[in-house]
PDB file of C-alpha atoms in Angstrom:
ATOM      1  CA  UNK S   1     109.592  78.655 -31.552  1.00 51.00           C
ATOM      2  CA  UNK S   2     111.480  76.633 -34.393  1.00 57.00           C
ATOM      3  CA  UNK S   3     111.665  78.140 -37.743  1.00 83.00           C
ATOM      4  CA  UNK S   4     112.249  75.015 -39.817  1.00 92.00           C
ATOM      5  CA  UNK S   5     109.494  72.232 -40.317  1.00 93.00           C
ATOM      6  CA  UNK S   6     111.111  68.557 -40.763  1.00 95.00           C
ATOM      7  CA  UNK S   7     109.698  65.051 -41.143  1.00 96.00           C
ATOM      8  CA  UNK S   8     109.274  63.188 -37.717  1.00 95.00           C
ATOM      9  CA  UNK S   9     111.070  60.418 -39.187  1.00 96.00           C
ATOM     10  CA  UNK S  10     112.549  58.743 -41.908  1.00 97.00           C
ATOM     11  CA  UNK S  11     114.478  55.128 -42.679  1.00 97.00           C
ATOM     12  CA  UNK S  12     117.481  54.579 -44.889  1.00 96.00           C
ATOM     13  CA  UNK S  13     119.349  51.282 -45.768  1.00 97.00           C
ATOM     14  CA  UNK S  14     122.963  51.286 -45.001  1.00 97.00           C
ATOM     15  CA  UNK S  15     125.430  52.361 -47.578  1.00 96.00           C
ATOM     16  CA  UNK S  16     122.366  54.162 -49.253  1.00 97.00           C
ATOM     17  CA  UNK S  17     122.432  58.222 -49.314  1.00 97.00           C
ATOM     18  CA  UNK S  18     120.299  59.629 -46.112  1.00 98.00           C
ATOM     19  CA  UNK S  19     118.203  62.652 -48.103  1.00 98.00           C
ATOM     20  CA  UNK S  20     117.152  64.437 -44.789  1.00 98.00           C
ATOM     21  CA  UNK S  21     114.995  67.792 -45.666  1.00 97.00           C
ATOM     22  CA  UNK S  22     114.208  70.716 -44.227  1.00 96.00           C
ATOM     23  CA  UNK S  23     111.685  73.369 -44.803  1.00 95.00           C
ATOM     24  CA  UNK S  24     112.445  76.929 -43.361  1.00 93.00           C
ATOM     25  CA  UNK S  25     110.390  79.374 -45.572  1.00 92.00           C
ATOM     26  CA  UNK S  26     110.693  82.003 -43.456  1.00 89.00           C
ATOM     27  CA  UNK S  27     114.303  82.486 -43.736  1.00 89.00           C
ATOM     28  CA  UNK S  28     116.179  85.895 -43.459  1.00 86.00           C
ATOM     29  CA  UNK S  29     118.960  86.592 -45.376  1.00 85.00           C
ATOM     30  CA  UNK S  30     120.998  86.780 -43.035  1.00 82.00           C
ATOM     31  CA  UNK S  31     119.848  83.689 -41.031  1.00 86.00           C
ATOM     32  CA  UNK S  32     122.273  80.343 -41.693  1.00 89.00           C
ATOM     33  CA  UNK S  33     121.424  77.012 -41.750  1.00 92.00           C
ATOM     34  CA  UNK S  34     122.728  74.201 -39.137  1.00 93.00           C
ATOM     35  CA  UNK S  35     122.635  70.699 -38.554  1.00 96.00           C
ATOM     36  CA  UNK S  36     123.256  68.997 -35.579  1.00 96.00           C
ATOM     37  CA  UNK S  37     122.719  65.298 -34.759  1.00 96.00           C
ATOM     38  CA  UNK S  38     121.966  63.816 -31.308  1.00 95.00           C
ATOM     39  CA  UNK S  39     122.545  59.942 -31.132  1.00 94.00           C
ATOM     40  CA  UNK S  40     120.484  58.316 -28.198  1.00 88.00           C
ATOM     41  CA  UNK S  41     121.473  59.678 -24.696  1.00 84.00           C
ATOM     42  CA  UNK S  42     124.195  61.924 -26.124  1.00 90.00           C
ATOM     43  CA  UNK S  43     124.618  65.374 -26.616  1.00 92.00           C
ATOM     44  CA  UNK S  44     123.907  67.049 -30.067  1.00 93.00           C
ATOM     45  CA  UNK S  45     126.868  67.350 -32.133  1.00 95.00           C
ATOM     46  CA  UNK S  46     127.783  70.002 -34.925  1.00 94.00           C
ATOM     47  CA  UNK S  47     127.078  68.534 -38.857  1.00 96.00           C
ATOM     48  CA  UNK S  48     127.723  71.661 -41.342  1.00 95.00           C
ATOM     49  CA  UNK S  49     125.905  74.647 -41.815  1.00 93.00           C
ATOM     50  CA  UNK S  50     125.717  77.454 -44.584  1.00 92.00           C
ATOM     51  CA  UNK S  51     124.345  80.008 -46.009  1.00 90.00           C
ATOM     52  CA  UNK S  52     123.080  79.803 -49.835  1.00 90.00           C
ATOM     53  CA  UNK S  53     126.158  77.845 -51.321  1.00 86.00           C
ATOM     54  CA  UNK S  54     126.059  73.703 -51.123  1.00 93.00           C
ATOM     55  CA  UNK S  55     128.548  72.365 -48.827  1.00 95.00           C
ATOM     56  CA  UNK S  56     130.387  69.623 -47.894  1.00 96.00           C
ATOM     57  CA  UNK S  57     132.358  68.530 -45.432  1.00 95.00           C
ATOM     58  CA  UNK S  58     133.599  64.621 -43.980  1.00 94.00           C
ATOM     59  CA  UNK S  59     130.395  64.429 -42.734  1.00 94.00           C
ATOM     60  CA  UNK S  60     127.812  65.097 -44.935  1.00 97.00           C
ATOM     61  CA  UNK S  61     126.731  67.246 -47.717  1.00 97.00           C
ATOM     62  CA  UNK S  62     124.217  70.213 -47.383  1.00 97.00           C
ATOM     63  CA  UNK S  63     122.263  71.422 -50.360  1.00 97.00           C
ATOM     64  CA  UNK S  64     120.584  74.751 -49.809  1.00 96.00           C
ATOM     65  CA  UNK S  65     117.822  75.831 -52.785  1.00 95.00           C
ATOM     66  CA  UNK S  66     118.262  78.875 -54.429  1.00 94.00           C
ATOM     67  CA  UNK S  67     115.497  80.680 -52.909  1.00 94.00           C
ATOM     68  CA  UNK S  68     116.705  79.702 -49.509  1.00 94.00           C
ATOM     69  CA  UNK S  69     113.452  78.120 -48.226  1.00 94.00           C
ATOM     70  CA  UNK S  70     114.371  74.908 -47.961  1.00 95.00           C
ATOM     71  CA  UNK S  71     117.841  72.463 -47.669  1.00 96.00           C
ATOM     72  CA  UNK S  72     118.576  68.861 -47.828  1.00 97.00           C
ATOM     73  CA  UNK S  73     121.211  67.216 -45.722  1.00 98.00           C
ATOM     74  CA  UNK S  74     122.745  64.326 -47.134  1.00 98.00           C
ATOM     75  CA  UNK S  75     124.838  61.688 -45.069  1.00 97.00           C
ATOM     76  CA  UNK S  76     125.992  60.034 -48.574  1.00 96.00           C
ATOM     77  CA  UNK S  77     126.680  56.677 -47.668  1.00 95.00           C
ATOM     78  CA  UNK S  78     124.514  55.651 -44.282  1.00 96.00           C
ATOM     79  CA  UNK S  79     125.583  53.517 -41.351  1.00 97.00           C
ATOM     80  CA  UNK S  80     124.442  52.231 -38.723  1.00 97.00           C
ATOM     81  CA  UNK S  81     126.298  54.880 -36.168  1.00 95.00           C
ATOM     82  CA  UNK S  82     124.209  57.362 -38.067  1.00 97.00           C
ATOM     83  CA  UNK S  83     120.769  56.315 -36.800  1.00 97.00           C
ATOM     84  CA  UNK S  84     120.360  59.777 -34.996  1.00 97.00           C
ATOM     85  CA  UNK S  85     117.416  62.319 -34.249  1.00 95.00           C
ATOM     86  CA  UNK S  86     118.782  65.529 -37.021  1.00 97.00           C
ATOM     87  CA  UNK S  87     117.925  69.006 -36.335  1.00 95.00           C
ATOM     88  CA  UNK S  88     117.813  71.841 -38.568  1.00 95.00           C
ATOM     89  CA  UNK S  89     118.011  75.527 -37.166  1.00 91.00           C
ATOM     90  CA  UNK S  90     118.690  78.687 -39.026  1.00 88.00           C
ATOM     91  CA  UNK S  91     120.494  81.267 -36.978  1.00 81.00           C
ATOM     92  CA  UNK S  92     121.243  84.872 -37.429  1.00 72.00           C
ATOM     93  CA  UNK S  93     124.568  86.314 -36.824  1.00 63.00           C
ATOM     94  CA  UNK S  94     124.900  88.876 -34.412  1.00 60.00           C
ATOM     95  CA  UNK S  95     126.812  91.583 -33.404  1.00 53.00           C
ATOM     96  CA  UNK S  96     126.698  90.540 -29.673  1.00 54.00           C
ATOM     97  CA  UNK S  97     128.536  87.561 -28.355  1.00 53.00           C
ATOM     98  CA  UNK S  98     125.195  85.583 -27.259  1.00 57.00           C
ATOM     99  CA  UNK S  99     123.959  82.237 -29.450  1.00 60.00           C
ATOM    100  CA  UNK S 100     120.644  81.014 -28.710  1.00 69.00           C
ATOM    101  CA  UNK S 101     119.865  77.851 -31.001  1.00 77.00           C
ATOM    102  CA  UNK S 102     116.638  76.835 -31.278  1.00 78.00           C
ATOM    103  CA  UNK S 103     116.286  73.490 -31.549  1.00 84.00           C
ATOM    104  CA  UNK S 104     112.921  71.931 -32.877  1.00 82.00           C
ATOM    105  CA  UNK S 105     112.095  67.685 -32.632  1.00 84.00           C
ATOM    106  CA  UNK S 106     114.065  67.054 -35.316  1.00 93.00           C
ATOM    107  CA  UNK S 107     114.089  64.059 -37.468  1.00 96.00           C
ATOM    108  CA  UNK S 108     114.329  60.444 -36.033  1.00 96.00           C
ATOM    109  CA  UNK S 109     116.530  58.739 -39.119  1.00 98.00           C
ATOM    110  CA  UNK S 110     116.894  54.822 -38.876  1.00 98.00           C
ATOM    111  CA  UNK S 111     119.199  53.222 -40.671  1.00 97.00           C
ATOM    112  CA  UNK S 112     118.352  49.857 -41.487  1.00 96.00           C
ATOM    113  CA  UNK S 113     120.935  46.920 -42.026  1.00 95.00           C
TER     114      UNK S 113
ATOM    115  CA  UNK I   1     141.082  71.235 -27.035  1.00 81.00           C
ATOM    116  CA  UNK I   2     138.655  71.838 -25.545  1.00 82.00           C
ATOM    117  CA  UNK I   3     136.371  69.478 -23.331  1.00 91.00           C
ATOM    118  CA  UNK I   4     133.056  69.572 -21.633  1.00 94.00           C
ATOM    119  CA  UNK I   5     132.328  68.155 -18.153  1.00 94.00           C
ATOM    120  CA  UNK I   6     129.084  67.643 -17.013  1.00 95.00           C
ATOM    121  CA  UNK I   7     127.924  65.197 -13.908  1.00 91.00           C
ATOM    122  CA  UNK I   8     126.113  63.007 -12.368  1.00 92.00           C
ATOM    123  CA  UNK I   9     125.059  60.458 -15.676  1.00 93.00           C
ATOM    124  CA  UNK I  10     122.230  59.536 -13.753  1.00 95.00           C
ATOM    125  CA  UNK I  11     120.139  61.100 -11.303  1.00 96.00           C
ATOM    126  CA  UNK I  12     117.334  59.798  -9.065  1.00 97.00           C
ATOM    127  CA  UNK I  13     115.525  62.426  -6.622  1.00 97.00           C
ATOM    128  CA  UNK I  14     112.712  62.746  -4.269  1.00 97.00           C
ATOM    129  CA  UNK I  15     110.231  65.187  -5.286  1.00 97.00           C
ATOM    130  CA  UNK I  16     110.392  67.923  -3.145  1.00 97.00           C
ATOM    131  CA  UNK I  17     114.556  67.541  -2.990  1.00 97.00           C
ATOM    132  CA  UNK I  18     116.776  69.921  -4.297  1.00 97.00           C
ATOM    133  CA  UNK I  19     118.934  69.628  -6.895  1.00 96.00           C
ATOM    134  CA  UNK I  20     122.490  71.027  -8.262  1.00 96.00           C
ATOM    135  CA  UNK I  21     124.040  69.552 -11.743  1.00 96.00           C
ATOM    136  CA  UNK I  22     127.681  70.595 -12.542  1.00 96.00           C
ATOM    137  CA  UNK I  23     129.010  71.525 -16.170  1.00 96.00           C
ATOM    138  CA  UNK I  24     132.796  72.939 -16.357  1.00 97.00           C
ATOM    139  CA  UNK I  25     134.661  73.674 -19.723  1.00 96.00           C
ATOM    140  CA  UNK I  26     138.519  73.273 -20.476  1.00 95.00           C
ATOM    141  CA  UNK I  27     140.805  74.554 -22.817  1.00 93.00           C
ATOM    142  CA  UNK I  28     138.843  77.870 -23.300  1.00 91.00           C
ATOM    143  CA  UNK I  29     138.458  80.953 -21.754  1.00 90.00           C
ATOM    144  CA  UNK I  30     135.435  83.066 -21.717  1.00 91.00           C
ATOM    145  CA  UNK I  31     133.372  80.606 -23.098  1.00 92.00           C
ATOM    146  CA  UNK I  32     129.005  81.162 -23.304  1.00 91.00           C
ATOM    147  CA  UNK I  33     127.517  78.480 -21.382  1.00 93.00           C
ATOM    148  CA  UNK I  34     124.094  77.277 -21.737  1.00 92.00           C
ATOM    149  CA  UNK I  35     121.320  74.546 -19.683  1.00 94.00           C
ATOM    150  CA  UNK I  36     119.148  72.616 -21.970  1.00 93.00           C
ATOM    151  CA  UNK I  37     116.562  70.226 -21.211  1.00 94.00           C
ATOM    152  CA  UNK I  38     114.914  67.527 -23.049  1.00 91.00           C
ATOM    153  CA  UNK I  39     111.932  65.295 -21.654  1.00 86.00           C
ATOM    154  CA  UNK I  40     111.128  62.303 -23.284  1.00 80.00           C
ATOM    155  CA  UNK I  41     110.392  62.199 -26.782  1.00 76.00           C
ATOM    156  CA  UNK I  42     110.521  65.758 -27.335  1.00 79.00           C
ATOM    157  CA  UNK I  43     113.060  68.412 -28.282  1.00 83.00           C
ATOM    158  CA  UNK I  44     115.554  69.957 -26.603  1.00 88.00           C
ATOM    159  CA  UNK I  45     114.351  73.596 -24.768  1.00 89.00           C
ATOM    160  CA  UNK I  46     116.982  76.144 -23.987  1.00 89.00           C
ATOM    161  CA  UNK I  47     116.627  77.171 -20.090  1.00 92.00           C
ATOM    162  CA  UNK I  48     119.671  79.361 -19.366  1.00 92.00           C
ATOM    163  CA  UNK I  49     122.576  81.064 -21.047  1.00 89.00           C
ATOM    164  CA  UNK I  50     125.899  82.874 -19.636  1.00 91.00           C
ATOM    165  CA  UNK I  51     128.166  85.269 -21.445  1.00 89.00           C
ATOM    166  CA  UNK I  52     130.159  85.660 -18.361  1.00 90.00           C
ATOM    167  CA  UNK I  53     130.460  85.382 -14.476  1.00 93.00           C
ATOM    168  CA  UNK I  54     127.474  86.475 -12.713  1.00 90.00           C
ATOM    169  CA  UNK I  55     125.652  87.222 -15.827  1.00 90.00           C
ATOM    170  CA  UNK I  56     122.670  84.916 -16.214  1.00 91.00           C
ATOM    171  CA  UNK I  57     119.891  85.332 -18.371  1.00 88.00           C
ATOM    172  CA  UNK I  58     116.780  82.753 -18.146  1.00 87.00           C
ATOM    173  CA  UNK I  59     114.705  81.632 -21.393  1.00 82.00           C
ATOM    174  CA  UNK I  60     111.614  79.919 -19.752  1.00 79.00           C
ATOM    175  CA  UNK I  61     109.890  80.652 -16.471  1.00 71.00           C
ATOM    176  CA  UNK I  62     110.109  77.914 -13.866  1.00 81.00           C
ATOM    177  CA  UNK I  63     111.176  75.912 -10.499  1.00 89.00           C
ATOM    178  CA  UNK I  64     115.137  75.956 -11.665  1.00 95.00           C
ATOM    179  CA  UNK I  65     118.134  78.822 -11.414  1.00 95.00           C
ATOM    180  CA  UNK I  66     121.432  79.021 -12.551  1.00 96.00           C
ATOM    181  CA  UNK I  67     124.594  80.435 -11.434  1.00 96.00           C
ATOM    182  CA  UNK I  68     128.157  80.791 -12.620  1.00 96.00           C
ATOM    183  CA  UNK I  69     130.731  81.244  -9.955  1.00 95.00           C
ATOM    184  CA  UNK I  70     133.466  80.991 -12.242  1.00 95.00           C
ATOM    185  CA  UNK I  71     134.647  81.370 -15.614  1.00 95.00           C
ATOM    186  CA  UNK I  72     134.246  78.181 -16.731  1.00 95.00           C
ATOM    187  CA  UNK I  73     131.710  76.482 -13.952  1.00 96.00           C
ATOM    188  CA  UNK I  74     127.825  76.426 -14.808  1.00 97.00           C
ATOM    189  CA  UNK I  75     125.400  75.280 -12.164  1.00 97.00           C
ATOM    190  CA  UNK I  76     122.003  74.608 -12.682  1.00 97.00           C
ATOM    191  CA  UNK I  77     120.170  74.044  -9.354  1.00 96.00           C
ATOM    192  CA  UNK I  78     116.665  73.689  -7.674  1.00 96.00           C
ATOM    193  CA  UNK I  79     115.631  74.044  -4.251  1.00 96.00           C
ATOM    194  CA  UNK I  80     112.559  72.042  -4.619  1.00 96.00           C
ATOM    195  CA  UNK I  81     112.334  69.501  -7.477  1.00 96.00           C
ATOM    196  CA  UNK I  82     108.719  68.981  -9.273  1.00 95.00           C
ATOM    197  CA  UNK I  83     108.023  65.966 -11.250  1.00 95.00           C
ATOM    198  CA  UNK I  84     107.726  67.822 -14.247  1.00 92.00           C
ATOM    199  CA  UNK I  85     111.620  68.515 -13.890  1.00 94.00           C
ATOM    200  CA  UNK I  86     112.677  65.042 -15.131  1.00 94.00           C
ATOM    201  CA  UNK I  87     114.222  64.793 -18.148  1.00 94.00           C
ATOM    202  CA  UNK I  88     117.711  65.248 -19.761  1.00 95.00           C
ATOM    203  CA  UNK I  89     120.009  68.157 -18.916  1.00 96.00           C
ATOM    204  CA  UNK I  90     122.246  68.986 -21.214  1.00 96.00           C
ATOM    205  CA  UNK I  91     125.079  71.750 -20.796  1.00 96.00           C
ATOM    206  CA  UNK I  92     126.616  73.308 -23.787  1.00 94.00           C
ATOM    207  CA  UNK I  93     129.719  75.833 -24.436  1.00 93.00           C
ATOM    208  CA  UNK I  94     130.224  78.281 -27.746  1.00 90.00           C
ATOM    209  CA  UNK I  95     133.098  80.534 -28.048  1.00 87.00           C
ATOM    210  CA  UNK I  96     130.474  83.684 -28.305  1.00 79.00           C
ATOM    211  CA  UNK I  97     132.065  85.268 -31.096  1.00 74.00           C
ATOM    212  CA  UNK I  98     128.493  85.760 -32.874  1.00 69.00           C
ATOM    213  CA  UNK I  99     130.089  84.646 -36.215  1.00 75.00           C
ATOM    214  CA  UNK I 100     129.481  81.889 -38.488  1.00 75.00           C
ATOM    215  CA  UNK I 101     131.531  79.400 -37.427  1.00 74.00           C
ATOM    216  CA  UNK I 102     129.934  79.592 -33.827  1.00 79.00           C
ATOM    217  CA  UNK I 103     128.925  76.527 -32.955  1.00 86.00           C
ATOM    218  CA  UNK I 104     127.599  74.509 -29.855  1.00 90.00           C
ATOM    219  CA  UNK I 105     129.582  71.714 -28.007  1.00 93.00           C
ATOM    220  CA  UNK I 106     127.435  69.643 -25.672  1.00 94.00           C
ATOM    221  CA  UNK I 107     128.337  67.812 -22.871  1.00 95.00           C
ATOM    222  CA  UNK I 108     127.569  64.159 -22.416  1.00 93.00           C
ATOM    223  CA  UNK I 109     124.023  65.174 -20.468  1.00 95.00           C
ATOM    224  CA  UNK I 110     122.484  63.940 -17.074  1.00 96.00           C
ATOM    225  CA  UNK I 111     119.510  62.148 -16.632  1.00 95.00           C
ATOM    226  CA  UNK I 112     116.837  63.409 -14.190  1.00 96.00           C
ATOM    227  CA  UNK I 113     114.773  61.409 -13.099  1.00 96.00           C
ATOM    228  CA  UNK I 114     111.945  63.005 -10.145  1.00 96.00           C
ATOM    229  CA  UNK I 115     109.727  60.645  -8.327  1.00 96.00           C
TER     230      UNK I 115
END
């Protein structure tokens, strides 16, 4: 089963910030969190991920709370290439070589013109 | 780089057909290969995962297998499709390091469609 809880769906106006959240209060400390997109009939693709610290890459921005149960992803300035379903998944490392994500339903974000 | 194969796009089958979907990776050796599926409007549920040749380990009971003949080569296969096995098939690689920067890289999925 899915550890995080996220909105089914959400709408943003291009060239507005996307504030996608995600509630996973059952966190371990050693568990990560990552975000993946899937655009319609693709594949999911890798967003950003981290542990406690904000972060930010080309993509987006993630912002983790301090007590680790919950993050927002931010996609700062939306377009319409980012209407996407998001997933968040928190993942443990591990001392074997075997990565099982998780993936929940996600969010459905529109972005709106 | 590295790059993901994965075919046919599209897929139309009898029910009661069998069925074999290819996935091969490039530009990396040793990779872990995975089979997920997604039916409509839901998300996406892992079925198998490979750490190496042979080695096959299966997440959810059911009418499909998997097999990897070679390093890089995942098949998933069925000898008798159901209805309920429509849906989108995706394959994935990771470099299987375990570490934080391990991440999944899907391939561009297959549409199963069972009638």
């Amino acid at each position: 089963d899915a550890k995080t809880t996220q909105p089914t769906s959400m709408d943003c106006a291009e060239g507005r910030a996307a504030n996608l959240p995600c509630n996973h209060s059952t966190i371990s400390g050693n568990e990560y969190v990552y975000w993946y997109r899937q655009i319609h009939s693709q594949g999911p693709q890798y967003i950003i991920h981290g542990l406690k610290n904000n972060e930010t890459n080309e993509m987006a921005s993630l912002i983790i709370t301090e007590d680790r149960k919950s993050s927002t992803l931010i996609l700062p300035h939306a377009t319409l290439r980012d209407t996407a379903v998001y997933y968040c998944i928190v993942r443990a490392l591990t001392s074997y070589n075997t990565d099982k994500l998780i993936f929940g339903t996600g969010t459905r974000l529109q972005v709106f013109p | 780089s590295q790059t993901i194969h994965q075919w046919p796009a599209t897929l139309v089958q009898p029910v009661g057909s069998p069925l074999s979907l290819e996935c091969t990776v490039e530009g990396t050796s040793n990779p872990n290969l995975y089979w997920y599926r997604q039916a409509a409007g839901r998300g996406l549920q892992l079925l198998f995962y490979s750490v190496g040749i042979g080695q096959i380990s299966s997440e959810v009971p059911q009418n499909l297998s998997a097999s990897r003949p070679q390093d890089r080569q995942f098949i998933l296969s069925s000898k008798k499709l159901l209805l309920s096995d429509s849906g989108f098939y995706l394959c994935a690689w990771s470099r299987g390091t375990g570490g934080e920067d391990e991440k999944l890289f899907f391939g561009s999925g297959t549409q199963l469609s069972v009638l």
